[in-house]
PDB file of C-alpha atoms in Angstrom:
ATOM      1  CA  MET A   1     137.479  72.069-100.024  1.00 38.00           C
ATOM      2  CA  THR A   2     136.095  68.531 -99.942  1.00 40.00           C
ATOM      3  CA  LEU A   3     137.084  65.679-102.254  1.00 39.00           C
ATOM      4  CA  ASN A   4     134.487  62.927-102.749  1.00 40.00           C
ATOM      5  CA  LEU A   5     136.274  59.560-102.670  1.00 37.00           C
ATOM      6  CA  GLY A   6     133.209  57.483-103.533  1.00 41.00           C
ATOM      7  CA  SER A   7     131.330  55.042-101.275  1.00 40.00           C
ATOM      8  CA  GLY A   8     130.273  58.000 -99.128  1.00 45.00           C
ATOM      9  CA  SER A   9     133.862  58.838 -98.107  1.00 39.00           C
ATOM     10  CA  GLN A  10     135.149  62.387 -98.262  1.00 41.00           C
ATOM     11  CA  LEU A  11     138.532  64.024 -97.757  1.00 41.00           C
ATOM     12  CA  CYS A  12     138.394  67.536 -96.351  1.00 43.00           C
ATOM     13  CA  GLY A  13     141.227  70.006 -96.815  1.00 42.00           C
ATOM     14  CA  PHE A  14     142.262  68.419-100.116  1.00 35.00           C
ATOM     15  CA  GLY A  15     144.120  71.566-101.211  1.00 36.00           C
ATOM     16  CA  LEU A  16     146.423  71.345 -98.198  1.00 32.00           C
ATOM     17  CA  VAL A  17     147.163  67.660 -98.868  1.00 35.00           C
ATOM     18  CA  VAL A  18     148.191  68.448-102.450  1.00 33.00           C
ATOM     19  CA  VAL A  19     150.506  71.219-101.271  1.00 28.00           C
ATOM     20  CA  LEU A  20     152.127  68.978 -98.660  1.00 33.00           C
ATOM     21  CA  LEU A  21     152.669  66.096-101.078  1.00 35.00           C
ATOM     22  CA  SER A  22     154.146  68.281-103.780  1.00 28.00           C
ATOM     23  CA  GLY A  23     156.322  69.934-101.134  1.00 27.00           C
ATOM     24  CA  CYS A  24     157.798  66.561-100.164  1.00 31.00           C
ATOM     25  CA  VAL A  25     158.864  65.973-103.746  1.00 33.00           C
ATOM     26  CA  ALA A  26     160.254  69.481-104.132  1.00 28.00           C
ATOM     27  CA  ALA A  27     162.292  69.076-100.935  1.00 32.00           C
ATOM     28  CA  GLY A  28     164.406  66.660-102.954  1.00 36.00           C
ATOM     29  CA  SER A  29     165.761  63.385-101.776  1.00 42.00           C
ATOM     30  CA  GLY A  30     166.782  61.979-105.105  1.00 44.00           C
ATOM     31  CA  ALA A  31     163.434  60.597-106.162  1.00 50.00           C
ATOM     32  CA  GLY A  32     161.972  61.788-109.390  1.00 53.00           C
ATOM     33  CA  GLU A  33     165.474  62.365-110.698  1.00 60.00           C
ATOM     34  CA  ASP A  34     167.544  59.955-112.729  1.00 77.00           C
ATOM     35  CA  LEU A  35     169.465  57.541-110.542  1.00 88.00           C
ATOM     36  CA  ALA A  36     173.243  57.669-110.634  1.00 90.00           C
ATOM     37  CA  PRO A  37     174.775  54.721-112.480  1.00 93.00           C
ATOM     38  CA  ALA A  38     174.928  51.490-110.508  1.00 92.00           C
ATOM     39  CA  ILE A  39     178.280  50.308-109.178  1.00 91.00           C
ATOM     40  CA  VAL A  40     178.967  47.092-111.073  1.00 86.00           C
ATOM     41  CA  ASP A  41     182.526  46.102-110.202  1.00 86.00           C
ATOM     42  CA  CYS A  42     182.990  45.622-106.489  1.00 91.00           C
ATOM     43  CA  GLY A  43     184.467  43.196-104.010  1.00 94.00           C
ATOM     44  CA  ASP A  44     183.142  41.577-100.881  1.00 94.00           C
ATOM     45  CA  GLU A  45     185.566  42.911 -98.291  1.00 95.00           C
ATOM     46  CA  HIS A  46     183.277  45.196 -96.274  1.00 96.00           C
ATOM     47  CA  ALA A  47     182.439  44.071 -92.733  1.00 96.00           C
ATOM     48  CA  TRP A  48     178.691  44.354 -93.470  1.00 96.00           C
ATOM     49  CA  VAL A  49     178.720  41.810 -96.305  1.00 97.00           C
ATOM     50  CA  GLY A  50     176.351  39.052 -95.176  1.00 98.00           C
ATOM     51  CA  ALA A  51     174.315  41.341 -92.898  1.00 98.00           C
ATOM     52  CA  THR A  52     170.544  40.845 -93.011  1.00 98.00           C
ATOM     53  CA  ALA A  53     167.476  42.942 -92.228  1.00 98.00           C
ATOM     54  CA  GLU A  54     163.916  41.683 -91.854  1.00 98.00           C
ATOM     55  CA  LEU A  55     161.443  44.188 -93.284  1.00 98.00           C
ATOM     56  CA  GLU A  56     158.768  45.077 -90.750  1.00 98.00           C
ATOM     57  CA  THR A  57     155.424  45.646 -92.464  1.00 97.00           C
ATOM     58  CA  HIS A  58     153.904  49.105 -91.944  1.00 98.00           C
ATOM     59  CA  PHE A  59     151.697  49.509 -95.039  1.00 97.00           C
ATOM     60  CA  HIS A  60     150.838  47.869 -98.366  1.00 96.00           C
ATOM     61  CA  ASP A  61     151.846  44.347 -97.318  1.00 97.00           C
ATOM     62  CA  VAL A  62     155.589  45.074 -97.607  1.00 98.00           C
ATOM     63  CA  ALA A  63     157.710  42.179 -96.317  1.00 98.00           C
ATOM     64  CA  GLY A  64     160.952  40.398 -97.093  1.00 98.00           C
ATOM     65  CA  THR A  65     164.526  39.793 -95.999  1.00 98.00           C
ATOM     66  CA  ALA A  66     167.296  42.104 -97.195  1.00 98.00           C
ATOM     67  CA  THR A  67     170.825  40.699 -97.418  1.00 98.00           C
ATOM     68  CA  ILE A  68     174.016  42.563 -98.269  1.00 98.00           C
ATOM     69  CA  LEU A  69     175.566  40.264-100.892  1.00 97.00           C
ATOM     70  CA  ASP A  70     178.785  42.178-101.620  1.00 97.00           C
ATOM     71  CA  ASP A  71     180.227  45.694-101.374  1.00 97.00           C
ATOM     72  CA  CYS A  72     177.612  47.094-103.770  1.00 96.00           C
ATOM     73  CA  THR A  73     174.592  44.738-103.890  1.00 97.00           C
ATOM     74  CA  ILE A  74     171.591  44.228-101.622  1.00 98.00           C
ATOM     75  CA  GLU A  75     169.002  41.579-102.372  1.00 98.00           C
ATOM     76  CA  ILE A  76     165.522  41.454-100.882  1.00 98.00           C
ATOM     77  CA  THR A  77     164.147  37.907-100.972  1.00 98.00           C
ATOM     78  CA  GLY A  78     160.587  36.886-100.219  1.00 98.00           C
ATOM     79  CA  PHE A  79     159.661  40.431-101.256  1.00 98.00           C
ATOM     80  CA  THR A  80     155.981  41.275-101.150  1.00 97.00           C
ATOM     81  CA  PHE A  81     154.338  44.619-101.873  1.00 97.00           C
ATOM     82  CA  ASP A  82     150.826  45.271-103.162  1.00 96.00           C
ATOM     83  CA  GLY A  83     152.131  47.771-105.731  1.00 94.00           C
ATOM     84  CA  GLU A  84     150.094  50.712-104.414  1.00 94.00           C
ATOM     85  CA  GLY A  85     151.369  54.184-103.541  1.00 92.00           C
ATOM     86  CA  LEU A  86     152.591  57.368-105.194  1.00 92.00           C
ATOM     87  CA  ASP A  87     156.340  57.105-105.844  1.00 95.00           C
ATOM     88  CA  VAL A  88     157.774  54.123-103.996  1.00 96.00           C
ATOM     89  CA  ARG A  89     161.519  53.437-103.882  1.00 96.00           C
ATOM     90  CA  ALA A  90     163.935  51.113-102.140  1.00 97.00           C
ATOM     91  CA  VAL A  91     166.181  53.311 -99.995  1.00 98.00           C
ATOM     92  CA  VAL A  92     169.006  52.850 -97.488  1.00 98.00           C
ATOM     93  CA  SER A  93     170.197  55.057 -94.650  1.00 97.00           C
ATOM     94  CA  ASP A  94     172.288  55.227 -91.512  1.00 96.00           C
ATOM     95  CA  ASP A  95     169.283  56.962 -89.880  1.00 96.00           C
ATOM     96  CA  PRO A  96     166.485  54.648 -88.630  1.00 95.00           C
ATOM     97  CA  GLU A  97     163.999  57.494 -89.208  1.00 96.00           C
ATOM     98  CA  PHE A  98     165.171  57.944 -92.833  1.00 96.00           C
ATOM     99  CA  GLY A  99     165.590  61.715 -92.428  1.00 94.00           C
ATOM    100  CA  GLN A 100     168.351  61.378 -95.029  1.00 94.00           C
ATOM    101  CA  TYR A 101     168.579  58.416 -97.361  1.00 96.00           C
ATOM    102  CA  ASP A 102     170.038  57.117-100.611  1.00 95.00           C
ATOM    103  CA  VAL A 103     167.716  55.855-103.339  1.00 96.00           C
ATOM    104  CA  LEU A 104     168.572  52.453-104.827  1.00 96.00           C
ATOM    105  CA  SER A 105     165.632  51.821-107.165  1.00 95.00           C
ATOM    106  CA  ASP A 106     163.376  53.410-109.691  1.00 93.00           C
ATOM    107  CA  ASN A 107     159.714  53.710-108.766  1.00 94.00           C
ATOM    108  CA  LEU A 108     158.530  50.207-107.816  1.00 95.00           C
ATOM    109  CA  LEU A 109     154.916  50.844-108.823  1.00 91.00           C
ATOM    110  CA  GLY A 110     155.322  49.917-112.481  1.00 78.00           C
ATOM    111  CA  GLU A 111     156.424  46.369-111.733  1.00 75.00           C
ATOM    112  CA  GLY A 112     154.017  45.438-108.931  1.00 74.00           C
ATOM    113  CA  PRO A 113     152.281  43.842-107.262  1.00 93.00           C
ATOM    114  CA  TYR A 114     155.068  41.636-105.927  1.00 96.00           C
ATOM    115  CA  ALA A 115     154.527  38.260-104.266  1.00 96.00           C
ATOM    116  CA  ASP A 116     157.468  36.332-102.775  1.00 97.00           C
ATOM    117  CA  GLU A 117     159.933  37.743-105.320  1.00 96.00           C
ATOM    118  CA  SER A 118     163.613  38.672-105.287  1.00 97.00           C
ATOM    119  CA  LEU A 119     164.570  42.307-105.730  1.00 96.00           C
ATOM    120  CA  THR A 120     168.259  42.959-106.477  1.00 97.00           C
ATOM    121  CA  LEU A 121     169.442  46.485-105.689  1.00 97.00           C
ATOM    122  CA  SER A 122     172.776  48.066-106.558  1.00 96.00           C
ATOM    123  CA  LEU A 123     174.470  50.851-104.678  1.00 96.00           C
ATOM    124  CA  ARG A 124     174.943  53.878-106.915  1.00 95.00           C
ATOM    125  CA  GLU A 125     178.141  55.701-107.797  1.00 93.00           C
ATOM    126  CA  GLY A 126     179.328  57.659-104.767  1.00 92.00           C
ATOM    127  CA  MET A 127     177.668  55.295-102.239  1.00 94.00           C
ATOM    128  CA  THR A 128     179.407  52.859 -99.910  1.00 94.00           C
ATOM    129  CA  LEU A 129     178.169  50.385 -97.333  1.00 96.00           C
ATOM    130  CA  ASP A 130     179.530  52.695 -94.614  1.00 95.00           C
ATOM    131  CA  GLY A 131     176.228  54.593 -94.617  1.00 90.00           C
ATOM    132  CA  VAL A 132     173.970  51.537 -94.916  1.00 97.00           C
ATOM    133  CA  ARG A 133     172.402  50.420 -91.637  1.00 97.00           C
ATOM    134  CA  HIS A 134     168.700  50.475 -92.517  1.00 98.00           C
ATOM    135  CA  VAL A 135     166.617  49.642 -95.586  1.00 98.00           C
ATOM    136  CA  SER A 136     163.098  50.784 -96.442  1.00 98.00           C
ATOM    137  CA  ILE A 137     160.450  50.578 -99.099  1.00 98.00           C
ATOM    138  CA  TRP A 138     159.756  54.305 -98.985  1.00 97.00           C
ATOM    139  CA  CYS A 139     156.885  56.404-100.314  1.00 96.00           C
ATOM    140  CA  VAL A 140     158.790  59.505-101.316  1.00 95.00           C
ATOM    141  CA  PRO A 141     156.014  62.125-101.628  1.00 95.00           C
ATOM    142  CA  ALA A 142     154.392  61.138 -98.332  1.00 95.00           C
ATOM    143  CA  GLY A 143     157.702  60.580 -96.483  1.00 96.00           C
ATOM    144  CA  VAL A 144     156.450  57.245 -95.155  1.00 97.00           C
ATOM    145  CA  SER A 145     158.060  53.838 -94.837  1.00 98.00           C
ATOM    146  CA  PHE A 146     155.829  51.052 -96.115  1.00 98.00           C
ATOM    147  CA  GLY A 147     158.235  48.551 -94.524  1.00 98.00           C
ATOM    148  CA  ASP A 148     161.756  48.751 -93.159  1.00 98.00           C
ATOM    149  CA  GLY A 149     164.428  46.921 -91.251  1.00 98.00           C
ATOM    150  CA  SER A 150     167.795  47.360 -89.597  1.00 98.00           C
ATOM    151  CA  PHE A 151     170.758  45.327 -90.772  1.00 98.00           C
ATOM    152  CA  VAL A 152     172.276  42.946 -88.248  1.00 97.00           C
ATOM    153  CA  ALA A 153     176.005  42.361 -88.668  1.00 92.00           C
ATOM    154  CA  PRO A 154     176.984  38.868 -89.819  1.00 89.00           C
TER     155      PRO A 154
END
C-alpha cells in the first residue's frame, strides 16, 4: 500500500506503520489515560532538589533546561518545541533509554508551539524523585524522544 504525501512524496507500507503506531499506544505507558493527581504538598529535602538537565535536541526543535525545584516539582525553562507530533508528553525515568517512564504532562500538542517558555511539571501520586534521573519530551506512539537530558546532582 502506498500513501501519497503530496509534493511527489510517497510512503510505502502505510498499513504496517499504522499497526506499529497503534501497537505502541496499546502497549501502555500511561499516555492516553488520565494522569494520576499531582502531588501538591511536598518538601525540599530530597538530595536531587536543585539538580538540572539540559535537553538535547533530537527532533521538533525541543530545547530547555529542566530543574528539580522541590520534592515534587520540575520546571523546564527556556522551553522550545514546534508543537508537532502525535501524542507528546513530558516524562521522567531512571532509564536513559526510557524503556520505562512516568508521565508528568498531558499531551503538549494543544498548547504549542512553545518559544522560550516555562513548563512546570508535578510528580504524580505514587512517584518520588528516587526514580527521576532523566527527563524527555517523548512522542508516545512512536516511542521517540524529541529531546532529553540527564539530571546532574546539585
